[in-house]
Coordinates of C-alpha atoms and ligand atoms in Angstrom, one line a residue:
X262 CA 26.5 102.8 66.5
X263 CA 24.1 100.4 68.2
X264 CA 26.0 100.7 71.5
X265 CA 25.5 104.4 71.9
X266 CA 21.7 104.0 71.8
X267 CA 21.8 101.9 74.9
X268 CA 20.5 103.7 78.0
X269 CA 23.4 104.7 80.2
X270 CA 22.4 102.4 83.1
X271 CA 22.6 99.4 80.7
X272 CA 26.1 100.2 79.4
X273 CA 27.2 100.7 83.0
X274 CA 25.9 97.2 83.9
X275 CA 27.9 95.6 81.2
X276 CA 31.3 97.3 81.3
X277 CA 33.1 94.1 80.4
X278 CA 31.7 93.9 76.9
X279 CA 33.9 96.9 76.0
X280 CA 37.1 95.5 77.4
X281 CA 39.6 93.4 75.5
X282 CA 40.2 90.0 76.9
X283 CA 43.9 89.2 77.1
X284 CA 43.8 85.7 78.6
X285 CA 41.2 83.3 80.2
X286 CA 42.5 80.8 82.7
X287 CA 40.7 78.2 84.8
X288 CA 39.7 80.5 87.6
X289 CA 40.4 84.0 86.3
X290 CA 40.1 86.2 83.2
X291 CA 42.6 89.0 82.4
X292 CA 41.3 92.1 80.6
X293 CA 43.2 95.1 79.2
X294 CA 43.4 97.7 81.9
X295 CA 42.4 101.4 81.8
X296 CA 46.0 102.6 81.4
X297 CA 49.1 101.2 79.7
X298 CA 50.9 98.7 82.0
X299 CA 47.7 97.7 83.8
X300 CA 45.3 94.8 83.6
X301 CA 42.0 94.0 85.2
X302 CA 41.9 90.6 86.9
X303 CA 38.4 89.0 87.1
X304 CA 37.8 86.2 89.5
X305 CA 35.4 83.5 88.2
X306 CA 33.4 81.1 90.3
X307 CA 34.8 78.1 88.4
X308 CA 36.7 75.5 90.4
X309 CA 38.9 72.9 88.7
X310 CA 41.2 70.2 90.1
X311 CA 43.5 67.4 88.8
X312 CA 44.4 69.6 85.8
X313 CA 40.7 70.4 85.1
X314 CA 39.5 66.7 85.1
X315 CA 37.2 67.7 87.9
X316 CA 35.2 71.0 87.5
X317 CA 32.3 72.8 89.1
X318 CA 31.0 76.3 89.6
X319 CA 31.0 77.4 93.3
X320 CA 28.7 80.3 94.0
X321 CA 30.6 83.2 95.5
X322 CA 34.2 81.7 95.2
X323 CA 35.3 84.4 92.9
X324 CA 34.1 87.1 95.3
X325 CA 35.9 85.5 98.2
X326 CA 39.2 85.0 96.4
X327 CA 39.1 88.6 95.0
X328 CA 38.8 89.9 98.5
X329 CA 41.2 87.5 100.1
X330 CA 43.9 88.0 97.5
X331 CA 43.5 91.7 97.9
X332 CA 43.9 91.4 101.7
X333 CA 47.1 89.3 101.4
X334 CA 48.7 91.4 98.6
X335 CA 47.9 94.7 100.3
X336 CA 49.7 93.3 103.4
X337 CA 52.7 92.1 101.4
X338 CA 53.0 95.5 99.7
X339 CA 52.9 97.2 103.1
X340 CA 55.8 95.2 104.4
X341 CA 57.9 95.8 101.3
X342 CA 57.2 92.6 99.4
X343 CA 56.3 93.9 95.9
X344 CA 53.2 92.5 94.2
X345 CA 51.2 93.2 91.1
X346 CA 48.2 94.4 93.1
X347 CA 47.1 98.0 92.6
X348 CA 43.5 98.3 93.6
X349 CA 40.3 96.3 94.0
X350 CA 37.7 97.6 91.6
X351 CA 34.6 95.7 92.6
X352 CA 33.3 92.4 94.0
X353 CA 35.1 90.3 91.3
X354 CA 37.8 92.5 89.8
X355 CA 41.1 94.0 90.7
X356 CA 43.4 96.3 88.9
X357 CA 46.9 94.8 88.7
X358 CA 50.3 95.7 87.1
X359 CA 51.0 94.0 83.8
X360 CA 54.0 91.8 84.0
X361 CA 55.8 89.0 82.2
X362 CA 54.9 85.9 84.1
X363 CA 57.9 83.6 84.7
X364 CA 56.6 80.2 83.6
X365 CA 57.0 78.5 87.1
X366 CA 54.6 77.6 89.9
X367 CA 56.7 78.4 93.0
X368 CA 55.6 76.2 95.8
X369 CA 56.6 76.6 99.5
X370 CA 55.9 73.8 101.9
X371 CA 56.0 73.9 105.7
X372 CA 54.3 70.5 106.3
X373 CA 54.2 67.5 103.9
X374 CA 51.0 67.2 101.9
X375 CA 49.7 66.6 98.4
X376 CA 52.1 65.6 95.7
X377 CA 55.2 65.9 97.9
X378 CA 53.7 63.6 100.6
X379 CA 52.9 61.0 97.9
X380 CA 56.2 61.4 96.0
X381 CA 58.4 60.9 99.1
X382 CA 56.1 58.6 101.1
X383 CA 55.8 61.1 104.0
X384 CA 52.5 61.1 106.0
X385 CA 50.4 64.2 105.3
X386 CA 50.9 66.8 108.0
X387 CA 54.4 65.9 109.0
X388 CA 56.3 69.1 109.8
X389 CA 59.3 69.6 107.5
X390 CA 62.7 70.4 108.9
X391 CA 62.6 73.8 107.2
X392 CA 60.4 75.4 104.5
X393 CA 61.0 73.6 101.2
X394 CA 60.7 75.5 97.9
X395 CA 59.8 73.6 94.8
X396 CA 59.3 74.7 91.2
X397 CA 56.9 73.3 88.6
X398 CA 57.0 74.3 85.0
X399 CA 53.7 76.0 84.1
X400 CA 52.2 73.9 81.3
X401 CA 48.7 72.5 81.8
X402 CA 49.2 70.0 78.9
X403 CA 52.1 68.5 80.8
X404 CA 50.4 68.7 84.2
X405 CA 52.8 71.3 85.6
X406 CA 55.8 68.9 86.0
X407 CA 58.2 69.4 88.9
X408 CA 61.5 70.8 87.6
X409 CA 64.9 71.6 89.2
X410 CA 67.0 74.7 89.0
X411 CA 69.1 72.9 86.4
X412 CA 66.1 72.7 84.0
X413 CA 65.2 76.3 84.7
X414 CA 68.7 77.6 84.0
X415 CA 69.3 75.3 81.0
X416 CA 66.0 76.2 79.3
X417 CA 66.4 79.9 80.2
X418 CA 63.1 80.2 82.0
X419 CA 64.8 82.4 84.7
X420 CA 68.4 83.6 85.4
X421 CA 70.4 82.8 88.5
X422 CA 69.7 86.3 89.8
X423 CA 66.0 85.7 89.1
X424 CA 66.1 82.4 91.0
X425 CA 67.8 84.2 94.0
X426 CA 65.0 86.8 94.0
X427 CA 62.3 84.2 93.5
X428 CA 63.5 82.2 96.5
X429 CA 63.7 85.4 98.7
X430 CA 60.2 86.5 97.6
X431 CA 58.8 83.0 98.2
X432 CA 60.3 82.8 101.7
X433 CA 59.1 86.3 102.7
X434 CA 55.6 85.5 101.5
X435 CA 55.8 82.3 103.5
X436 CA 56.7 84.1 106.7
X437 CA 54.0 86.7 106.2
X438 CA 51.3 84.3 105.4
X439 CA 52.3 81.8 108.1
X440 CA 52.2 84.5 110.7
X441 CA 48.9 85.9 109.5
X442 CA 47.3 82.4 109.5
X443 CA 48.9 81.5 112.9
X444 CA 47.2 84.6 114.4
X445 CA 43.7 83.2 113.4
X446 CA 44.4 79.6 114.4
X447 CA 45.2 78.3 110.9
X448 CA 48.2 76.3 109.8
X449 CA 49.8 77.3 106.5
X450 CA 50.7 73.8 105.2
X451 CA 51.8 74.9 101.7
X452 CA 51.1 77.4 99.0
X453 CA 51.9 78.4 95.5
X454 CA 52.8 81.8 94.1
X455 CA 53.6 83.0 90.6
X456 CA 56.2 85.7 89.9
X457 CA 56.2 88.3 87.2
X458 CA 58.8 90.6 85.7
X459 CA 58.3 94.3 85.5
X460 CA 60.4 97.0 83.9
X461 CA 61.1 100.4 85.5
X462 CA 63.1 102.3 82.9
X463 CA 66.3 100.3 82.4
X464 CA 65.8 98.2 85.5
X465 CA 63.7 95.1 85.9
X466 CA 62.5 93.5 89.0
X467 CA 60.4 90.6 90.1
X468 CA 57.0 90.9 91.8
X469 CA 54.4 88.5 93.2
X470 CA 51.7 88.1 90.7
X471 CA 48.5 86.1 90.0
X472 CA 46.6 85.5 93.2
X473 CA 47.1 84.3 96.8
X474 CA 43.9 82.7 98.0
X475 CA 42.6 79.4 99.5
X476 CA 42.7 78.1 95.9
X477 CA 46.5 78.2 96.0
X478 CA 47.2 77.4 99.6
X479 CA 46.6 74.5 102.0
X480 CA 45.1 75.8 105.2
X481 CA 44.3 73.6 108.2
X482 CA 42.5 74.6 111.3
X483 CA 45.1 74.3 114.1
X484 CA 42.7 72.6 116.6
X485 CA 40.5 70.3 114.5
X486 CA 42.7 69.8 111.4
X487 CA 39.6 70.9 109.3
X488 CA 40.7 71.7 105.8
X489 CA 39.8 75.3 104.8
X490 CA 41.2 75.3 101.2
X491 CA 40.7 73.8 97.8
X492 CA 41.3 70.3 99.0
X493 CA 37.6 70.5 100.2
X494 CA 36.8 70.5 96.5
X495 CA 39.6 68.2 95.3
X496 CA 38.7 65.5 97.9
X497 CA 34.9 66.1 98.1
X498 CA 35.0 67.1 101.8
X499 CA 32.0 69.5 101.9
X500 CA 31.1 73.0 100.8
X501 CA 34.1 75.0 99.4
X502 CA 32.4 78.4 99.9
X503 CA 31.8 77.6 103.5
X504 CA 35.5 76.9 104.0
X505 CA 36.7 80.0 102.3
X506 CA 34.1 82.1 104.1
X507 CA 35.5 80.8 107.4
X508 CA 39.0 81.9 106.4
X509 CA 37.7 85.3 105.4
X510 CA 35.7 85.7 108.6
X511 CA 38.7 84.8 110.8
X512 CA 40.9 87.3 109.0
X513 CA 38.3 90.0 109.5
X514 CA 37.8 90.3 105.7
X515 CA 34.1 89.4 106.1
X516 CA 31.7 90.9 108.7
X517 CA 32.3 89.1 112.0
X518 CA 28.7 87.9 112.2
X519 CA 28.7 86.3 108.8
X520 CA 27.6 82.7 109.1
X521 CA 29.0 80.2 106.6
X522 CA 25.6 79.9 105.0
X523 CA 25.3 83.6 104.2
X524 CA 26.3 84.9 100.8
X525 CA 29.7 86.7 100.8
X526 CA 29.4 90.4 101.7
X527 CA 32.0 93.1 101.4
X528 CA 32.7 95.3 104.4
X529 CA 33.6 98.4 102.3
Ligands
TYD846 P1 50.9 70.0 95.3 O1 50.7 69.3 96.5 O2 52.2 70.0 94.6 O3 49.8 69.6 94.2 P2 48.2 69.2 94.4 O4 47.6 70.5 94.9 O5 47.9 68.8 93.0 O6 48.2 68.1 95.4 O7 50.5 71.6 95.6 C1 51.2 72.3 96.6 C2 50.5 73.6 96.9 O8 50.6 74.4 95.7 C3 49.0 73.4 97.1 O9 48.6 74.3 98.1 C4 48.3 73.8 95.8 C5 49.3 74.7 95.2 N1 49.4 74.6 93.7 C6 48.5 75.4 93.0 O10 47.7 76.2 93.5 N2 48.6 75.3 91.6 C7 49.5 74.5 91.0 O11 49.5 74.5 89.7 C8 50.3 73.7 91.7 C9 51.3 72.8 91.1 C10 50.3 73.8 93.1

C-alpha cells in the first residue's frame, strides 16, 4: 500500500488522515475514537455567528477552546457533574465519550443579554431575579428556535425525567461556572450547554457534552464590563483570540506571563 511506504515521521504528522470523520460542525470535527464508545473532538479555528452568516478564521481559537473546555469539564467531573470529557490528546483534540445528543441547546441566563434582552425588551446586563433556563431546538436551518417543555414533550425530544435531569445539570454547571468566573473577576452572563445520553448496561444517564468555552458563554469583566466572549466577534469589538487568551490567563490555564499578543501556549 502507498501509505506503508511513508516514513514513520510523516505518518505520525498526519494521524487524522487515517481516522473516520463522524461529523463536522461549525467549530469542531468529531472523529471515531480509538476504542468503541469514544470519539475524538477536534477544535477548529473557524468562528461563525448569526447562524453562519458571518464567518472567519481566528488563529489559535481552537487551541484555546480545547484547553478551556478541558479545564471546565475536568472541574465539573471532579465535583460530580458528569461530562463526556475523558482526556485531552493534544493542542486541538480531546478524547470524549460517545453519546446520543439530545437535540436541544440548553441556555442558562443570570443577566439579560442577547436574544432574551431583545425579545423581552430588557436592557442588556440587567440582573435576573433568578437563573433562567431556556431551551432551543437544535436545527441550524431553522436558526435554533426557542421551544417550551410542551414542544419537547410532545415531539418526544426528551422525557419528563430527562428534563428534570437536564435542569439539574444546567443549574449545577451554572453554579460551578459562575463561582469559577467570579474568582477571576468575570461575570457569567449566560451560557449554553448540550446534553448527551449514555448507556451503562441497562441504565441510561445524561451527561454534559459538546464544549464549554467562551464560544458558548457570555463573559464580562466585572470592573470594566469588557466582553471576553464570542460577542467580540459577533459585534466586531476587537480581537477574539486576545479576549479568550485573557480568560485563559486569569484562570491559570495559560502561563501567567502570557501577553494577549503571544500565541497560545500549553503549560503541560
Ligand atoms: P442567545 O442570547 O440566545 O443568542 P445569541 O448568542 O445569538 O445572541 O444566547 C445565549 C447564550 O447561549 C450565549 O452565551 C450564546 C449561547 N448559545 C450558543 O453558544 N449556541 C447557540 O446555538 C445558542 C442558541 C446560544
